[in-house]
Amino acid sequence: MASKEGPVCQIFSFQDSKTSPDPIFELPAQCSTPTPVPIVIDNGSFQTRAGWAAPGAEFDSPRLLFRSVAARSRGAARSETQIGNDIPNLEPLRWLLKSQFDRNVVVNFEIQELIFDYVFTHLGFTSEGSVEHPIVLTEAPCNPLHCRQMMSELLFECYRVPYVSYGVDGLYSFNHNNSQRGLQLPHSGIILSSGYHSSHILPVVNGRLDAVNCKRVNVAGSQAASYLQRLLQLKYPGHLAAITLSRMEELLHEHSYTAVDYHEELEKWRSPEFYEREVHRIQLPFSGKVPGGCVSVEERQERRAQQLRRLQEINARRREEKLQQDQERLDKLMAVQELLEDGLLDQFHKSLVQLNMDSAEELQSYINKLQLAVEQGKQKLLHSDGVEGKTEVSELEQPMDEGDGVALMDSDFPEDTLPEKPANVVQPVFNMAEYHQLFVGTERLRCPEILFQPSLTGEDQMGLMETLQYVLARYTPEQQEALVSNVFLTGGNMQYPGMKERVERELLAMRPFQSNFKVTMASQPALDAWYGARAWALEHPAGGGAGGAEGWISRQEYEEKGGEYLSEHCASNVFIPMKIAKPVPARSAEPSVTAQTPASAAVTTVTSTPTPSSSSAAAAAADVAMVTS
């Protein structure tokens, strides 16, 4: 409802917060003895979080939080690369920024190695070539085997770590919040996870990820920030440089919200009262100095007097220069006429040709014009010298207007005349502060809406809730009831106000009449993945036997089973080994044998076709490729 005392203008300003370099911590003694403590790294596409999985209040939060970007110019050395918080302002280096991610999958392992170097150095490791601590690392849902193989190779071969554990960030957050709520194991539910580059639907059945029915939506925070930047740049073409991507991310985090009913909310914005009450005015920095503003009468008269004196000096100087040029040309023409009077006709005709003249009459005409111009110039110069003092005194005694200096300009120099302005005209007041304001109205809800309607940005794919409906349709009604009884929202892009209410409304329209469901938001959507990974590492210590504990990959297993091997646990992906079916080589039949017995021909025919076992293995390999991609 509209406020009775009138709309209140809400003016905000950009924080433009600049990061400070992370300190280099000392390696805690309790993290090395008696056994090395695991390092927990949440390798997010927007932000990397790293810390220790050790008991104690000083280790219950990540030590390092920084953007997952590196600024490295072409041809620069590794030591010149800026990473994370070493970059105070991202915008000047935006064209140099590189990330290890393509969507949500790590593909640039050179940048990933620089990120690991940054993490281990700032955590206090000084040893060269080895990190003698287990690593808990997050990875993408259904991570491709090749990407996991490259990551394991980097950790085991480059850093010589003893154990590695991989898990999905959404599952870590899911298990952490379920344990806080006191739910009994095993947990079942469905996770809606939205990050910086992509969003995921992750069904969890009896405590394990159902990888076959996982789905990804390629719309998340980065697309919302780009969409908001495009909308505001089209709305304010005069402030293109001020509408940067970093400021758009700040607008999304601080001023955007999710509409429970999108079309109904847009109808509210049609009301002028609602618009004035809800619009956020973002004040851009500007200079308040306006040329010619707030000048007193005395200062204005002094400026006019100085202007008049300058104009008089310019006029006098130009008159003298013009008079001197006319006099020199007149003397030259008179000298040519004297040649005619002295009877030197040859020299006279040569001089006429040089002057581009045809006859003596034309020469005489030019001489008469120049004599008249020189005489007038001398009279004007004498007149201006005699009345200069009187003119200046009389002009200073009278009120001066904008066009007073024009009277002293000579008509011979029209290019120096000033445009006349009528006196005592009230100029409109220009509000410089209001001109440098961004009115963020419906953009506050239009940008988060692309998560549910990607078609707003031209994306030809399903939205988050439509994808959820598609995933639920792949289960039996009993399984659907178990999944929707624990719908869990996590990820940094789920922190918009109204997100939980919007999901509940969409589920109410989607589910059968009088069916039950429950939607839960993570306590800290952006950080619960790290807290869940830390809690898992504390409950499942590394080591123990040749094969290691559950969820941990030892160096021996890496060497025996390959880099793509995954030790499954409650928050991990499903490991499906890639079995490549080797085709059975066809035996070349000898002509003599084929000719003697028909059975040998039958054998040849059988061996030239794939066996049923090999075809089933090939089909299984195709299924694996579909799931892992």
XYZ file of C-alpha atoms in Angstrom:
629
model
C 0.000 0.000 0.000
C 1.148 3.547 -0.699
C 2.414 5.605 2.179
C 0.105 8.429 3.297
C 2.896 10.898 4.046
C 4.227 10.635 0.461
C 6.936 8.589 -1.179
C 10.390 8.629 0.334
C 13.324 8.851 -2.063
C 15.880 6.083 -1.514
C 19.366 7.124 -2.655
C 22.264 4.695 -2.437
C 25.828 4.749 -3.635
C 28.228 2.122 -4.870
C 30.630 0.803 -2.260
C 33.324 0.001 -4.853
C 35.050 -2.083 -2.211
C 38.643 -2.912 -3.002
C 40.258 -6.064 -1.699
C 43.464 -6.093 0.293
C 46.150 -8.761 -0.189
C 45.786 -11.857 1.975
C 48.378 -12.280 4.717
C 50.751 -15.231 4.644
C 49.858 -17.269 7.720
C 52.274 -19.380 9.675
C 51.724 -23.124 9.596
C 50.023 -24.017 12.906
C 51.903 -26.584 14.949
C 48.721 -28.511 15.824
C 48.020 -28.967 12.107
C 51.270 -30.926 11.559
C 51.598 -33.053 14.658
C 50.889 -35.787 15.552
C 49.266 -36.361 12.138
C 48.878 -33.915 9.241
C 45.498 -32.189 9.280
C 43.502 -32.163 6.015
C 43.218 -28.965 3.970
C 39.683 -28.185 2.816
C 39.434 -26.284 -0.488
C 36.061 -25.255 -1.891
C 37.081 -24.697 -5.497
C 34.181 -22.491 -6.576
C 33.813 -20.817 -9.944
C 33.210 -17.422 -8.269
C 35.201 -17.678 -5.059
C 37.775 -20.056 -3.617
C 37.655 -20.869 0.094
C 40.445 -22.698 1.881
C 41.131 -23.619 5.476
C 42.014 -26.380 7.923
C 39.858 -29.341 8.979
C 41.046 -29.210 12.560
C 39.040 -29.043 15.793
C 39.060 -25.736 17.584
C 37.429 -22.330 17.348
C 40.330 -20.811 15.409
C 39.849 -23.305 12.544
C 36.062 -23.222 12.261
C 36.067 -20.749 9.367
C 38.041 -20.612 6.114
C 41.383 -18.841 6.323
C 41.316 -17.683 2.700
C 38.428 -16.308 0.632
C 39.301 -14.829 -2.749
C 37.977 -14.557 -6.286
C 38.867 -17.478 -8.547
C 40.638 -15.335 -11.145
C 44.211 -14.655 -12.186
C 45.487 -11.584 -14.042
C 48.415 -12.502 -16.216
C 49.514 -10.588 -19.280
C 50.812 -12.406 -22.321
C 54.435 -13.418 -21.959
C 54.613 -12.506 -18.264
C 56.430 -14.727 -15.788
C 54.595 -16.775 -13.163
C 55.887 -14.474 -10.433
C 54.152 -11.498 -12.108
C 50.709 -13.129 -12.008
C 48.148 -11.497 -9.712
C 45.642 -13.833 -8.092
C 42.468 -13.272 -6.119
C 42.752 -10.561 -3.494
C 46.097 -9.401 -4.892
C 43.995 -7.585 -7.511
C 42.488 -4.568 -5.670
C 40.191 -3.573 -8.540
C 39.104 -6.030 -11.210
C 37.797 -3.522 -13.761
C 41.108 -2.104 -15.102
C 42.370 -5.684 -15.571
C 39.077 -7.189 -16.767
C 40.531 -8.002 -20.195
C 43.454 -9.856 -18.558
C 41.424 -11.978 -16.138
C 41.559 -15.728 -16.630
C 39.719 -18.460 -14.776
C 40.354 -22.174 -14.479
C 36.685 -22.885 -15.234
C 34.646 -23.392 -18.353
C 31.107 -23.153 -17.000
C 31.552 -25.134 -13.774
C 34.214 -27.608 -14.940
C 37.939 -27.064 -14.453
C 39.675 -27.118 -17.834
C 42.569 -24.641 -17.482
C 44.933 -26.482 -15.178
C 47.716 -23.949 -15.588
C 45.546 -21.374 -13.807
C 44.439 -24.067 -11.335
C 48.069 -24.699 -10.463
C 48.556 -20.970 -9.811
C 45.480 -21.021 -7.533
C 46.886 -23.971 -5.587
C 50.253 -22.225 -5.279
C 48.492 -19.182 -3.877
C 46.510 -21.292 -1.368
C 49.443 -23.343 -0.099
C 51.780 -20.344 0.127
C 49.338 -18.255 2.161
C 48.484 -21.185 4.437
C 52.121 -21.272 5.491
C 53.754 -24.026 3.423
C 57.406 -23.321 2.719
C 58.546 -26.743 1.522
C 59.401 -27.029 -2.144
C 57.559 -29.582 -4.242
C 55.485 -31.346 -1.576
C 52.438 -30.774 0.610
C 52.289 -33.531 3.214
C 48.636 -32.970 4.080
C 45.467 -34.655 2.781
C 43.321 -32.506 0.499
C 39.519 -32.297 0.481
C 38.468 -30.706 -2.803
C 35.082 -29.910 -4.310
C 34.273 -30.731 -7.928
C 31.355 -30.312 -10.312
C 28.434 -32.739 -10.282
C 29.045 -35.535 -12.809
C 32.561 -34.248 -13.332
C 34.114 -35.641 -16.541
C 36.658 -38.382 -15.905
C 39.321 -36.568 -17.881
C 39.026 -33.462 -15.678
C 39.305 -35.547 -12.507
C 42.291 -37.376 -13.981
C 44.081 -34.083 -14.681
C 43.269 -32.789 -11.187
C 44.561 -35.967 -9.507
C 47.675 -35.853 -11.629
C 48.280 -32.239 -10.591
C 47.841 -32.969 -6.879
C 49.709 -36.281 -6.706
C 52.491 -35.596 -9.171
C 53.112 -31.879 -8.691
C 52.369 -31.422 -4.984
C 53.012 -34.994 -3.774
C 49.946 -35.006 -1.519
C 49.330 -38.292 0.369
C 45.502 -38.411 0.078
C 42.816 -36.651 -1.937
C 39.040 -36.683 -1.499
C 36.585 -35.289 -4.033
C 33.047 -34.209 -3.226
C 30.209 -32.131 -4.655
C 29.728 -28.737 -3.017
C 25.922 -28.976 -3.014
C 26.025 -32.382 -1.291
C 28.427 -31.119 1.370
C 26.054 -28.232 2.111
C 23.050 -30.593 2.068
C 24.550 -33.031 4.581
C 25.848 -30.232 6.804
C 22.426 -28.570 7.116
C 20.641 -31.898 7.580
C 22.938 -32.772 10.475
C 22.276 -29.355 12.027
C 18.520 -29.967 11.729
C 18.907 -33.405 13.333
C 17.562 -35.480 10.418
C 18.162 -39.204 10.532
C 20.492 -40.911 8.093
C 20.331 -41.725 5.249
C 19.104 -38.420 3.851
C 16.836 -38.177 0.819
C 15.880 -34.999 -0.938
C 16.495 -32.845 -3.964
C 19.048 -30.041 -4.099
C 18.626 -26.812 -6.085
C 22.129 -25.403 -6.327
C 22.874 -22.165 -8.202
C 26.339 -20.675 -8.393
C 28.157 -18.221 -10.633
C 28.228 -20.043 -13.950
C 25.523 -22.721 -13.769
C 22.705 -24.174 -11.698
C 22.018 -27.836 -10.864
C 19.170 -30.146 -9.904
C 20.699 -32.899 -7.736
C 18.392 -35.689 -6.502
C 19.662 -37.587 -3.460
C 18.146 -41.035 -2.814
C 19.010 -42.852 0.419
C 22.029 -40.667 1.071
C 23.647 -41.069 -2.376
C 23.566 -38.866 -5.438
C 21.422 -40.179 -8.288
C 23.811 -39.122 -11.035
C 21.658 -40.412 -13.890
C 18.915 -37.863 -13.176
C 21.120 -34.861 -12.402
C 20.482 -31.873 -14.637
C 22.333 -28.638 -15.280
C 20.869 -25.231 -16.240
C 23.358 -22.861 -17.852
C 21.948 -19.763 -16.154
C 23.333 -18.397 -12.883
C 24.894 -15.308 -11.307
C 27.230 -14.296 -14.127
C 24.374 -14.274 -16.652
C 22.240 -12.169 -14.291
C 25.070 -9.625 -13.859
C 25.625 -9.392 -17.626
C 21.892 -8.982 -18.205
C 21.683 -6.176 -15.629
C 24.681 -4.420 -17.185
C 23.076 -4.595 -20.628
C 19.753 -3.230 -19.335
C 21.321 -0.254 -17.552
C 23.692 0.590 -20.394
C 20.743 0.736 -22.778
C 18.847 2.867 -20.269
C 21.748 5.257 -19.543
C 23.976 5.521 -22.627
C 25.698 8.550 -21.115
C 27.146 6.507 -18.242
C 28.527 3.475 -20.055
C 31.916 3.672 -18.346
C 30.356 3.841 -14.871
C 28.163 0.747 -15.385
C 30.819 -1.915 -14.797
C 30.388 -5.628 -14.184
C 31.679 -5.380 -10.609
C 29.081 -2.741 -9.788
C 26.360 -4.852 -11.364
C 27.324 -7.747 -9.107
C 27.046 -5.371 -6.164
C 23.574 -4.307 -7.331
C 22.512 -7.948 -7.557
C 23.799 -8.779 -4.092
C 22.479 -5.674 -2.316
C 19.402 -4.422 -4.199
C 17.788 -7.287 -6.146
C 15.041 -9.639 -5.059
C 12.995 -12.529 -6.433
C 9.331 -11.861 -7.127
C 6.930 -14.460 -5.754
C 4.587 -13.748 -8.694
C 6.569 -12.104 -11.494
C 3.687 -10.690 -13.566
C 1.765 -9.489 -10.539
C 4.889 -7.733 -9.252
C 5.407 -6.013 -12.615
C 1.834 -4.712 -12.458
C 2.621 -3.111 -9.094
C 5.494 -1.198 -10.683
C 3.001 0.521 -13.023
C 1.778 2.585 -10.073
C 3.715 5.901 -9.751
C 3.446 5.779 -5.949
C 4.837 2.248 -5.826
C 7.626 3.216 -8.232
C 8.690 6.266 -6.204
C 8.654 4.215 -3.013
C 10.508 1.154 -4.301
C 12.930 2.501 -6.909
C 16.548 2.584 -5.782
C 18.489 5.608 -6.950
C 22.169 4.834 -7.223
C 24.293 7.977 -6.999
C 27.332 7.947 -9.255
C 30.406 10.012 -8.311
C 30.581 13.404 -10.031
C 32.194 16.840 -9.708
C 29.867 19.534 -8.347
C 31.745 22.455 -9.909
C 29.623 24.103 -12.618
C 31.304 26.717 -14.880
C 29.983 30.217 -14.158
C 27.936 29.239 -11.123
C 27.625 31.258 -7.876
C 29.508 34.375 -9.068
C 28.959 37.718 -7.350
C 28.135 40.988 -9.169
C 31.551 42.511 -8.443
C 33.378 39.468 -9.824
C 31.143 39.508 -12.908
C 31.891 43.212 -13.560
C 35.589 42.604 -13.107
C 35.514 39.742 -15.586
C 33.611 41.909 -18.095
C 36.136 44.698 -17.717
C 39.003 42.296 -18.322
C 37.198 40.926 -21.357
C 36.677 44.435 -22.764
C 40.330 45.322 -22.288
C 41.414 42.135 -24.032
C 39.087 42.811 -26.953
C 40.369 46.393 -27.285
C 43.961 45.208 -27.316
C 43.206 42.552 -29.907
C 41.392 45.067 -32.133
C 44.186 47.605 -31.909
C 46.867 45.047 -32.653
C 45.010 43.670 -35.643
C 44.360 47.170 -37.024
C 48.048 47.915 -36.856
C 48.934 44.634 -38.555
C 46.366 45.191 -41.327
C 47.495 48.788 -41.847
C 51.100 47.682 -42.102
C 50.253 44.974 -44.663
C 48.205 47.401 -46.802
C 50.996 49.983 -46.680
C 53.609 47.452 -47.789
C 51.432 46.303 -50.713
C 50.732 49.918 -51.698
C 54.452 50.734 -51.746
C 55.089 47.707 -53.964
C 52.402 48.763 -56.449
C 53.645 52.360 -56.469
C 57.130 51.107 -57.307
C 55.720 49.225 -60.314
C 53.853 52.354 -61.462
C 57.101 54.361 -61.278
C 58.639 51.929 -63.781
C 55.905 52.944 -66.256
C 56.526 56.630 -65.609
C 60.299 56.161 -66.120
C 59.689 54.439 -69.462
C 60.989 50.971 -68.413
C 58.255 49.069 -70.238
C 59.891 45.615 -70.208
C 60.374 45.619 -66.457
C 56.870 47.092 -66.042
C 55.229 44.250 -68.026
C 57.247 41.576 -66.135
C 56.118 43.086 -62.831
C 52.484 43.080 -64.038
C 52.760 39.387 -64.897
C 54.178 38.659 -61.434
C 51.274 40.598 -59.882
C 48.798 38.676 -62.079
C 47.514 41.888 -63.664
C 46.689 42.626 -67.297
C 46.986 46.383 -67.753
C 48.056 49.675 -66.212
C 44.386 50.602 -65.609
C 43.943 47.551 -63.352
C 47.123 48.523 -61.491
C 45.801 52.049 -60.987
C 42.475 50.693 -59.688
C 44.265 48.536 -57.058
C 46.411 51.523 -56.040
C 43.327 53.708 -55.503
C 41.603 51.036 -53.363
C 44.706 50.508 -51.227
C 45.191 54.250 -50.719
C 41.597 54.542 -49.512
C 41.990 51.508 -47.164
C 45.253 52.881 -45.712
C 43.705 56.296 -45.094
C 40.651 54.768 -43.366
C 42.871 52.496 -41.258
C 44.933 55.447 -40.029
C 41.795 57.381 -39.093
C 40.322 54.404 -37.153
C 43.617 53.878 -35.345
C 43.794 57.540 -34.320
C 40.118 57.562 -33.300
C 40.460 54.416 -31.165
C 43.527 55.789 -29.382
C 41.680 59.025 -28.576
C 38.464 57.511 -27.185
C 39.892 54.374 -25.540
C 39.986 55.840 -22.055
C 36.547 57.426 -22.305
C 34.986 54.219 -23.597
C 36.428 52.117 -20.802
C 35.289 54.505 -18.059
C 31.772 54.852 -19.474
C 31.373 51.099 -19.885
C 32.457 50.423 -16.309
C 29.990 52.949 -14.911
C 26.989 51.263 -16.551
C 25.469 47.816 -15.768
C 26.988 45.291 -18.114
C 25.214 42.595 -20.043
C 26.514 39.468 -21.705
C 26.796 41.149 -25.124
C 28.509 44.419 -24.047
C 31.893 43.445 -25.432
C 30.538 43.111 -28.952
C 30.341 46.905 -29.453
C 34.104 47.220 -29.241
C 34.705 44.625 -31.914
C 35.695 46.055 -35.282
C 33.498 45.297 -38.255
C 36.608 44.303 -40.184
C 36.965 41.170 -38.014
C 33.581 39.439 -37.891
C 35.076 36.127 -36.825
C 35.765 37.485 -33.322
C 32.257 38.653 -32.579
C 30.494 37.047 -29.622
C 26.907 35.753 -29.907
C 24.477 38.213 -28.412
C 22.363 37.052 -25.507
C 19.285 38.841 -24.228
C 19.747 40.451 -20.857
C 18.129 39.236 -17.639
C 17.043 35.819 -19.008
C 16.501 33.197 -16.290
C 18.487 30.086 -17.188
C 17.073 26.697 -16.095
C 18.824 25.161 -13.096
C 20.670 21.967 -14.053
C 20.717 19.339 -11.297
C 24.099 17.699 -11.744
C 23.515 15.187 -8.925
C 20.263 13.895 -10.418
C 21.856 13.546 -13.838
C 24.451 11.176 -12.308
C 21.843 8.853 -10.748
C 20.826 5.389 -11.906
C 17.160 4.612 -11.286
C 17.051 0.864 -10.662
C 13.381 -0.111 -10.751
C 12.045 -3.239 -12.398
C 15.631 -4.333 -13.025
C 15.722 -5.371 -9.373
C 13.420 -8.322 -10.104
C 13.965 -8.846 -13.833
C 17.562 -10.031 -13.461
C 16.980 -12.757 -10.822
C 13.964 -13.869 -12.878
C 16.203 -15.294 -15.622
C 16.849 -18.255 -13.307
C 13.197 -19.231 -13.814
C 12.772 -17.782 -17.338
C 16.040 -17.991 -19.295
C 14.143 -16.859 -22.398
C 14.373 -13.276 -21.078
C 18.016 -13.270 -22.161
C 17.445 -15.257 -25.338
C 18.493 -18.619 -23.880
C 16.627 -21.539 -25.433
C 16.436 -23.847 -22.416
C 14.218 -24.727 -19.496
C 14.176 -22.732 -16.297
C 15.097 -24.087 -12.892
C 11.614 -25.134 -11.774
C 10.674 -26.551 -15.168
C 13.813 -28.665 -15.023
C 12.880 -29.746 -11.490
C 9.485 -30.890 -12.761
C 11.174 -32.861 -15.524
C 13.495 -34.572 -13.017
C 10.671 -35.442 -10.626
C 8.689 -37.014 -13.462
C 11.409 -39.654 -13.823
C 10.594 -41.113 -10.375
C 7.679 -43.062 -8.964
C 5.063 -41.172 -6.907
C 6.477 -42.632 -3.671
C 9.987 -41.472 -4.568
C 8.649 -38.058 -5.535
C 7.056 -37.678 -2.101
C 10.392 -38.520 -0.457
C 12.300 -36.062 -2.636
C 9.975 -33.066 -2.289
C 9.801 -33.574 1.477
C 13.329 -32.109 1.599
C 13.874 -29.524 -1.160
C 17.163 -27.824 -0.313
C 18.359 -24.478 -1.718
C 22.073 -23.684 -1.677
C 24.652 -21.677 -3.607
C 25.552 -18.010 -3.742
C 22.927 -17.238 -6.399
C 20.130 -18.453 -4.090
C 20.565 -15.599 -1.599
C 18.015 -13.241 -3.189
C 15.186 -12.226 -0.841
C 12.022 -14.102 -1.743
C 13.769 -17.070 -3.361
C 12.375 -19.624 -0.907
C 8.824 -18.251 -1.244
C 9.085 -18.359 -5.039
C 10.177 -22.012 -5.036
C 7.353 -22.898 -2.646
C 4.815 -21.194 -4.900
C 6.152 -22.982 -7.980
C 6.069 -26.342 -6.176
C 2.505 -25.692 -5.020
C 1.436 -25.253 -8.636
C 3.476 -28.231 -9.756
C 2.592 -30.878 -7.186
C -0.752 -32.733 -6.919
C -3.580 -31.320 -4.834
C -3.052 -31.562 -1.037
C 0.411 -33.073 -1.413
C 3.104 -32.185 1.091
C 6.514 -30.683 0.436
C 9.107 -28.730 2.377
C 11.627 -26.168 1.136
C 14.690 -25.345 3.206
C 17.308 -22.674 2.597
C 20.916 -23.270 3.616
C 21.978 -21.339 6.701
C 24.914 -19.846 4.743
C 24.323 -20.668 1.080
C 27.726 -19.465 -0.096
C 29.850 -20.977 2.709
C 28.028 -24.143 3.787
C 29.852 -26.207 1.168
C 33.162 -25.485 2.913
C 31.664 -26.097 6.368
C 30.170 -29.386 5.188
C 33.476 -30.521 3.674
C 35.261 -29.646 6.936
C 32.703 -31.585 8.984
C 33.083 -34.597 6.678
C 36.892 -34.487 6.962
C 36.668 -34.383 10.756
C 34.361 -37.424 10.804
C 36.369 -39.407 8.222
C 40.103 -39.077 8.900
C 42.474 -40.130 6.140
C 44.713 -43.187 6.349
C 44.214 -46.660 7.653
C 45.334 -49.631 5.588
C 46.698 -49.899 2.101
C 43.470 -48.855 0.461
C 42.827 -45.901 2.752
C 39.617 -44.883 4.466
C 36.248 -44.437 2.798
C 36.187 -41.437 0.464
C 39.972 -40.981 0.347
C 42.218 -41.743 -2.618
C 45.738 -42.681 -1.614
C 48.829 -42.332 -3.756
C 48.965 -46.107 -4.141
C 45.382 -46.218 -5.440
C 46.160 -43.380 -7.831
C 49.108 -45.288 -9.255
C 47.212 -48.573 -9.470
C 43.753 -47.444 -10.642
C 44.518 -44.279 -12.585
C 43.792 -40.601 -12.155
C 40.086 -40.858 -12.938
C 39.485 -43.176 -9.974
C 37.073 -41.916 -7.324
C 36.527 -43.303 -3.850
C 32.817 -42.800 -3.257
C 31.286 -41.418 -0.074
C 28.033 -39.740 0.984
C 28.889 -36.383 -0.672
C 30.729 -37.555 -3.759
C 29.911 -38.211 -7.369
C 29.183 -41.753 -8.531
C 32.236 -43.444 -9.957
C 31.512 -45.307 -13.165
C 34.732 -46.681 -14.646
C 35.127 -46.182 -18.334
C 35.311 -49.652 -19.838
C 36.460 -49.462 -23.397
C 35.382 -52.572 -25.308
C 38.211 -53.871 -27.440
C 36.980 -55.220 -30.789
C 37.804 -58.871 -31.451
C 40.183 -59.024 -34.397
C 38.751 -61.000 -37.334
C 40.875 -64.026 -38.237
C 41.833 -64.267 -41.842
C 40.595 -67.633 -43.102
C 42.936 -69.690 -45.294
C 41.486 -70.558 -48.684
C 42.405 -74.205 -48.395
C 40.628 -74.587 -45.038
C 37.567 -72.698 -46.214
C 37.323 -74.774 -49.293
C 37.657 -78.099 -47.418
C 35.083 -77.666 -44.639
C 31.978 -75.471 -44.479
C 32.335 -75.214 -40.696
C 35.406 -73.037 -41.044
C 33.402 -70.589 -43.165
C 30.825 -70.425 -40.422
C 33.557 -69.687 -37.924
C 34.836 -66.897 -40.108
C 31.370 -65.376 -40.347
C 30.881 -65.458 -36.581
C 34.201 -63.898 -35.709
C 33.737 -61.047 -38.138
C 30.675 -59.762 -36.216
C 30.841 -58.259 -32.687
C 29.980 -60.618 -29.873
C 26.989 -59.916 -27.620
C 29.276 -59.232 -24.674
C 31.269 -56.646 -26.589
C 28.111 -54.895 -27.832
C 26.703 -54.689 -24.310
C 30.017 -53.316 -23.078
C 29.949 -50.705 -25.823
C 26.397 -49.759 -24.848
C 27.488 -49.489 -21.217
C 30.383 -47.294 -22.242
C 27.966 -45.051 -24.167
C 25.763 -44.788 -21.068
C 28.783 -43.899 -18.965
C 29.777 -41.215 -21.425
C 26.282 -39.757 -21.241
C 26.229 -39.675 -17.437
C 29.726 -38.353 -16.915
C 29.298 -35.593 -19.427
